[in-house]
mmCIF file with all atom_site columns, C-alpha atoms in Angstrom:
data_model
loop_
_atom_site.group_PDB
_atom_site.id
_atom_site.type_symbol
_atom_site.label_atom_id
_atom_site.label_alt_id
_atom_site.label_comp_id
_atom_site.label_asym_id
_atom_site.label_entity_id
_atom_site.label_seq_id
_atom_site.pdbx_PDB_ins_code
_atom_site.Cartn_x
_atom_site.Cartn_y
_atom_site.Cartn_z
_atom_site.occupancy
_atom_site.B_iso_or_equiv
_atom_site.pdbx_formal_charge
_atom_site.auth_seq_id
_atom_site.auth_comp_id
_atom_site.auth_asym_id
_atom_site.auth_atom_id
_atom_site.pdbx_PDB_model_num
ATOM 1  C CA . MET A 1 1  ? -68.113 -40.729 58.064 1.00 69.00 ? 1  MET A CA 1
ATOM 2  C CA . PRO A 1 2  ? -70.653 -43.074 56.520 1.00 77.00 ? 2  PRO A CA 1
ATOM 3  C CA . ALA A 1 3  ? -70.421 -43.660 52.757 1.00 79.00 ? 3  ALA A CA 1
ATOM 4  C CA . ASP A 1 4  ? -73.845 -42.090 52.176 1.00 76.00 ? 4  ASP A CA 1
ATOM 5  C CA . CYS A 1 5  ? -72.408 -38.819 53.529 1.00 74.00 ? 5  CYS A CA 1
ATOM 6  C CA . THR A 1 6  ? -69.281 -38.851 51.382 1.00 78.00 ? 6  THR A CA 1
ATOM 7  C CA . THR A 1 7  ? -70.405 -40.447 48.116 1.00 82.00 ? 7  THR A CA 1
ATOM 8  C CA . GLU A 1 8  ? -70.428 -37.918 45.285 1.00 84.00 ? 8  GLU A CA 1
ATOM 9  C CA . ASN A 1 9  ? -71.945 -38.065 41.805 1.00 84.00 ? 9  ASN A CA 1
ATOM 10 C CA . GLY A 1 10 ? -70.721 -34.709 40.492 1.00 82.00 ? 10 GLY A CA 1
ATOM 11 C CA . ARG A 1 11 ? -74.031 -32.971 41.179 1.00 83.00 ? 11 ARG A CA 1
ATOM 12 C CA . ARG A 1 12 ? -74.661 -33.582 44.869 1.00 88.00 ? 12 ARG A CA 1
ATOM 13 C CA . THR A 1 13 ? -72.500 -30.890 46.501 1.00 88.00 ? 13 THR A CA 1
ATOM 14 C CA . PHE A 1 14 ? -71.841 -27.268 45.649 1.00 88.00 ? 14 PHE A CA 1
ATOM 15 C CA . ALA A 1 15 ? -68.523 -25.980 47.031 1.00 86.00 ? 15 ALA A CA 1
ATOM 16 C CA . VAL A 1 16 ? -68.035 -22.382 48.099 1.00 84.00 ? 16 VAL A CA 1
ATOM 17 C CA . PHE A 1 17 ? -64.576 -21.041 48.793 1.00 82.00 ? 17 PHE A CA 1
ATOM 18 C CA . GLU A 1 18 ? -64.269 -18.381 51.450 1.00 74.00 ? 18 GLU A CA 1
ATOM 19 C CA . VAL A 1 19 ? -65.614 -15.013 50.351 1.00 74.00 ? 19 VAL A CA 1
ATOM 20 C CA . MET A 1 20 ? -63.426 -12.125 51.413 1.00 78.00 ? 20 MET A CA 1
ATOM 21 C CA . VAL A 1 21 ? -64.944 -8.725  52.165 1.00 81.00 ? 21 VAL A CA 1
ATOM 22 C CA . ARG A 1 22 ? -62.901 -5.579  51.824 1.00 86.00 ? 22 ARG A CA 1
ATOM 23 C CA . GLU A 1 23 ? -62.557 -3.352  54.878 1.00 87.00 ? 23 GLU A CA 1
ATOM 24 C CA . PRO A 1 24 ? -65.057 -0.613  53.875 1.00 88.00 ? 24 PRO A CA 1
ATOM 25 C CA . TRP A 1 25 ? -67.869 -3.207  53.551 1.00 84.00 ? 25 TRP A CA 1
ATOM 26 C CA . ARG A 1 26 ? -67.159 -5.304  56.650 1.00 81.00 ? 26 ARG A CA 1
ATOM 27 C CA . GLY A 1 27 ? -69.976 -5.250  59.167 1.00 83.00 ? 27 GLY A CA 1
ATOM 28 C CA . THR A 1 28 ? -72.604 -4.367  56.554 1.00 87.00 ? 28 THR A CA 1
ATOM 29 C CA . GLU A 1 29 ? -74.030 -7.914  56.227 1.00 83.00 ? 29 GLU A CA 1
ATOM 30 C CA . GLY A 1 30 ? -72.874 -7.917  52.593 1.00 81.00 ? 30 GLY A CA 1
ATOM 31 C CA . ALA A 1 31 ? -71.041 -11.236 52.940 1.00 80.00 ? 31 ALA A CA 1
ATOM 32 C CA . ALA A 1 32 ? -74.066 -12.901 54.552 1.00 80.00 ? 32 ALA A CA 1
ATOM 33 C CA . ARG A 1 33 ? -76.374 -11.597 51.814 1.00 86.00 ? 33 ARG A CA 1
ATOM 34 C CA . SER A 1 34 ? -73.938 -12.746 49.117 1.00 85.00 ? 34 SER A CA 1
ATOM 35 C CA . HIS A 1 35 ? -73.838 -16.269 50.580 1.00 81.00 ? 35 HIS A CA 1
ATOM 36 C CA . GLU A 1 36 ? -77.615 -16.341 50.877 1.00 86.00 ? 36 GLU A CA 1
ATOM 37 C CA . LEU A 1 37 ? -78.119 -15.244 47.258 1.00 89.00 ? 37 LEU A CA 1
ATOM 38 C CA . LEU A 1 38 ? -75.465 -17.624 45.964 1.00 87.00 ? 38 LEU A CA 1
ATOM 39 C CA . LEU A 1 39 ? -76.978 -20.639 47.707 1.00 87.00 ? 39 LEU A CA 1
ATOM 40 C CA . ARG A 1 40 ? -80.705 -19.806 47.555 1.00 89.00 ? 40 ARG A CA 1
ATOM 41 C CA . ASP A 1 41 ? -81.685 -21.565 44.311 1.00 92.00 ? 41 ASP A CA 1
ATOM 42 C CA . ARG A 1 42 ? -78.946 -24.190 44.028 1.00 91.00 ? 42 ARG A CA 1
ATOM 43 C CA . PRO A 1 43 ? -80.183 -27.617 42.878 1.00 93.00 ? 43 PRO A CA 1
ATOM 44 C CA . GLU A 1 44 ? -77.593 -29.549 44.900 1.00 91.00 ? 44 GLU A CA 1
ATOM 45 C CA . GLN A 1 45 ? -78.498 -31.356 48.123 1.00 87.00 ? 45 GLN A CA 1
ATOM 46 C CA . ARG A 1 46 ? -75.878 -29.500 50.105 1.00 84.00 ? 46 ARG A CA 1
ATOM 47 C CA . ALA A 1 47 ? -73.162 -26.894 50.053 1.00 84.00 ? 47 ALA A CA 1
ATOM 48 C CA . THR A 1 48 ? -69.683 -27.253 51.428 1.00 82.00 ? 48 THR A CA 1
ATOM 49 C CA . LEU A 1 49 ? -68.059 -24.094 52.719 1.00 79.00 ? 49 LEU A CA 1
ATOM 50 C CA . LEU A 1 50 ? -64.287 -24.240 52.426 1.00 80.00 ? 50 LEU A CA 1
ATOM 51 C CA . VAL A 1 51 ? -62.694 -21.733 54.782 1.00 76.00 ? 51 VAL A CA 1
ATOM 52 C CA . ASP A 1 52 ? -59.830 -21.284 57.169 1.00 75.00 ? 52 ASP A CA 1
ATOM 53 C CA . ALA A 1 53 ? -61.937 -21.199 60.316 1.00 68.00 ? 53 ALA A CA 1
ATOM 54 C CA . SER A 1 54 ? -59.006 -20.997 62.713 1.00 74.00 ? 54 SER A CA 1
ATOM 55 C CA . PRO A 1 55 ? -59.605 -17.316 63.515 1.00 72.00 ? 55 PRO A CA 1
ATOM 56 C CA . THR A 1 56 ? -62.445 -17.479 66.059 1.00 76.00 ? 56 THR A CA 1
ATOM 57 C CA . THR A 1 57 ? -64.127 -14.352 64.694 1.00 74.00 ? 57 THR A CA 1
ATOM 58 C CA . VAL A 1 58 ? -64.389 -15.956 61.254 1.00 73.00 ? 58 VAL A CA 1
ATOM 59 C CA . ARG A 1 59 ? -65.767 -19.161 62.733 1.00 75.00 ? 59 ARG A CA 1
ATOM 60 C CA . ARG A 1 60 ? -68.359 -17.217 64.751 1.00 78.00 ? 60 ARG A CA 1
ATOM 61 C CA . HIS A 1 61 ? -69.601 -15.422 61.618 1.00 74.00 ? 61 HIS A CA 1
ATOM 62 C CA . TYR A 1 62 ? -70.168 -18.688 59.749 1.00 74.00 ? 62 TYR A CA 1
ATOM 63 C CA . GLU A 1 63 ? -71.791 -20.350 62.769 1.00 78.00 ? 63 GLU A CA 1
ATOM 64 C CA . HIS A 1 64 ? -74.112 -17.336 63.105 1.00 77.00 ? 64 HIS A CA 1
ATOM 65 C CA . TRP A 1 65 ? -75.167 -17.915 59.478 1.00 73.00 ? 65 TRP A CA 1
ATOM 66 C CA . GLY A 1 66 ? -75.986 -21.551 60.300 1.00 74.00 ? 66 GLY A CA 1
ATOM 67 C CA . ALA A 1 67 ? -72.806 -23.254 59.072 1.00 71.00 ? 67 ALA A CA 1
ATOM 68 C CA . GLY A 1 68 ? -71.423 -26.061 61.165 1.00 68.00 ? 68 GLY A CA 1
ATOM 69 C CA . PRO A 1 69 ? -68.131 -27.912 60.858 1.00 62.00 ? 69 PRO A CA 1
ATOM 70 C CA . SER A 1 70 ? -68.239 -31.517 59.703 1.00 57.00 ? 70 SER A CA 1
ATOM 71 C CA . ALA A 1 71 ? -64.483 -31.796 60.045 1.00 45.00 ? 71 ALA A CA 1
ATOM 72 C CA . ILE A 1 72 ? -61.784 -29.408 61.137 1.00 42.00 ? 72 ILE A CA 1
ATOM 73 C CA . SER A 1 73 ? -58.304 -29.542 59.729 1.00 42.00 ? 73 SER A CA 1
ATOM 74 C CA . SER A 1 74 ? -55.360 -28.066 61.555 1.00 38.00 ? 74 SER A CA 1
ATOM 75 C CA . ARG A 1 75 ? -53.690 -27.317 58.241 1.00 43.00 ? 75 ARG A CA 1
ATOM 76 C CA . SER A 1 76 ? -55.114 -24.712 55.911 1.00 43.00 ? 76 SER A CA 1
ATOM 77 C CA . ARG A 1 77 ? -55.536 -25.744 52.296 1.00 45.00 ? 77 ARG A CA 1
ATOM 78 C CA . MET A 1 78 ? -56.487 -22.246 51.201 1.00 44.00 ? 78 MET A CA 1
ATOM 79 C CA . PRO A 1 79 ? -54.581 -20.690 48.323 1.00 46.00 ? 79 PRO A CA 1
ATOM 80 C CA . PRO A 1 80 ? -52.329 -17.745 49.167 1.00 48.00 ? 80 PRO A CA 1
ATOM 81 C CA . SER A 1 81 ? -54.177 -14.452 49.634 1.00 47.00 ? 81 SER A CA 1
ATOM 82 C CA . THR A 1 82 ? -54.684 -12.362 46.566 1.00 45.00 ? 82 THR A CA 1
ATOM 83 C CA . PRO A 1 83 ? -53.636 -8.722  46.548 1.00 47.00 ? 83 PRO A CA 1
ATOM 84 C CA . SER A 1 84 ? -56.368 -6.258  47.462 1.00 43.00 ? 84 SER A CA 1
#
């Protein structure tokens, strides 16, 4: 990737780790609304969504919201799941 895409100054990119939705609220658009509200008034140029997109259903949800992969890693760097 070109340097102008990867150069950071500490204020250029806002990172969002995957938001998990508990079973009773899945399919209610709550996750999409949460992402929209979280990102709506951010001053940064861009947001980076850090998720394990290997499950195709998860990837489809994020693509539906307008997210696109800039790089795909075959190895997840996500922390272990937290208890529900």
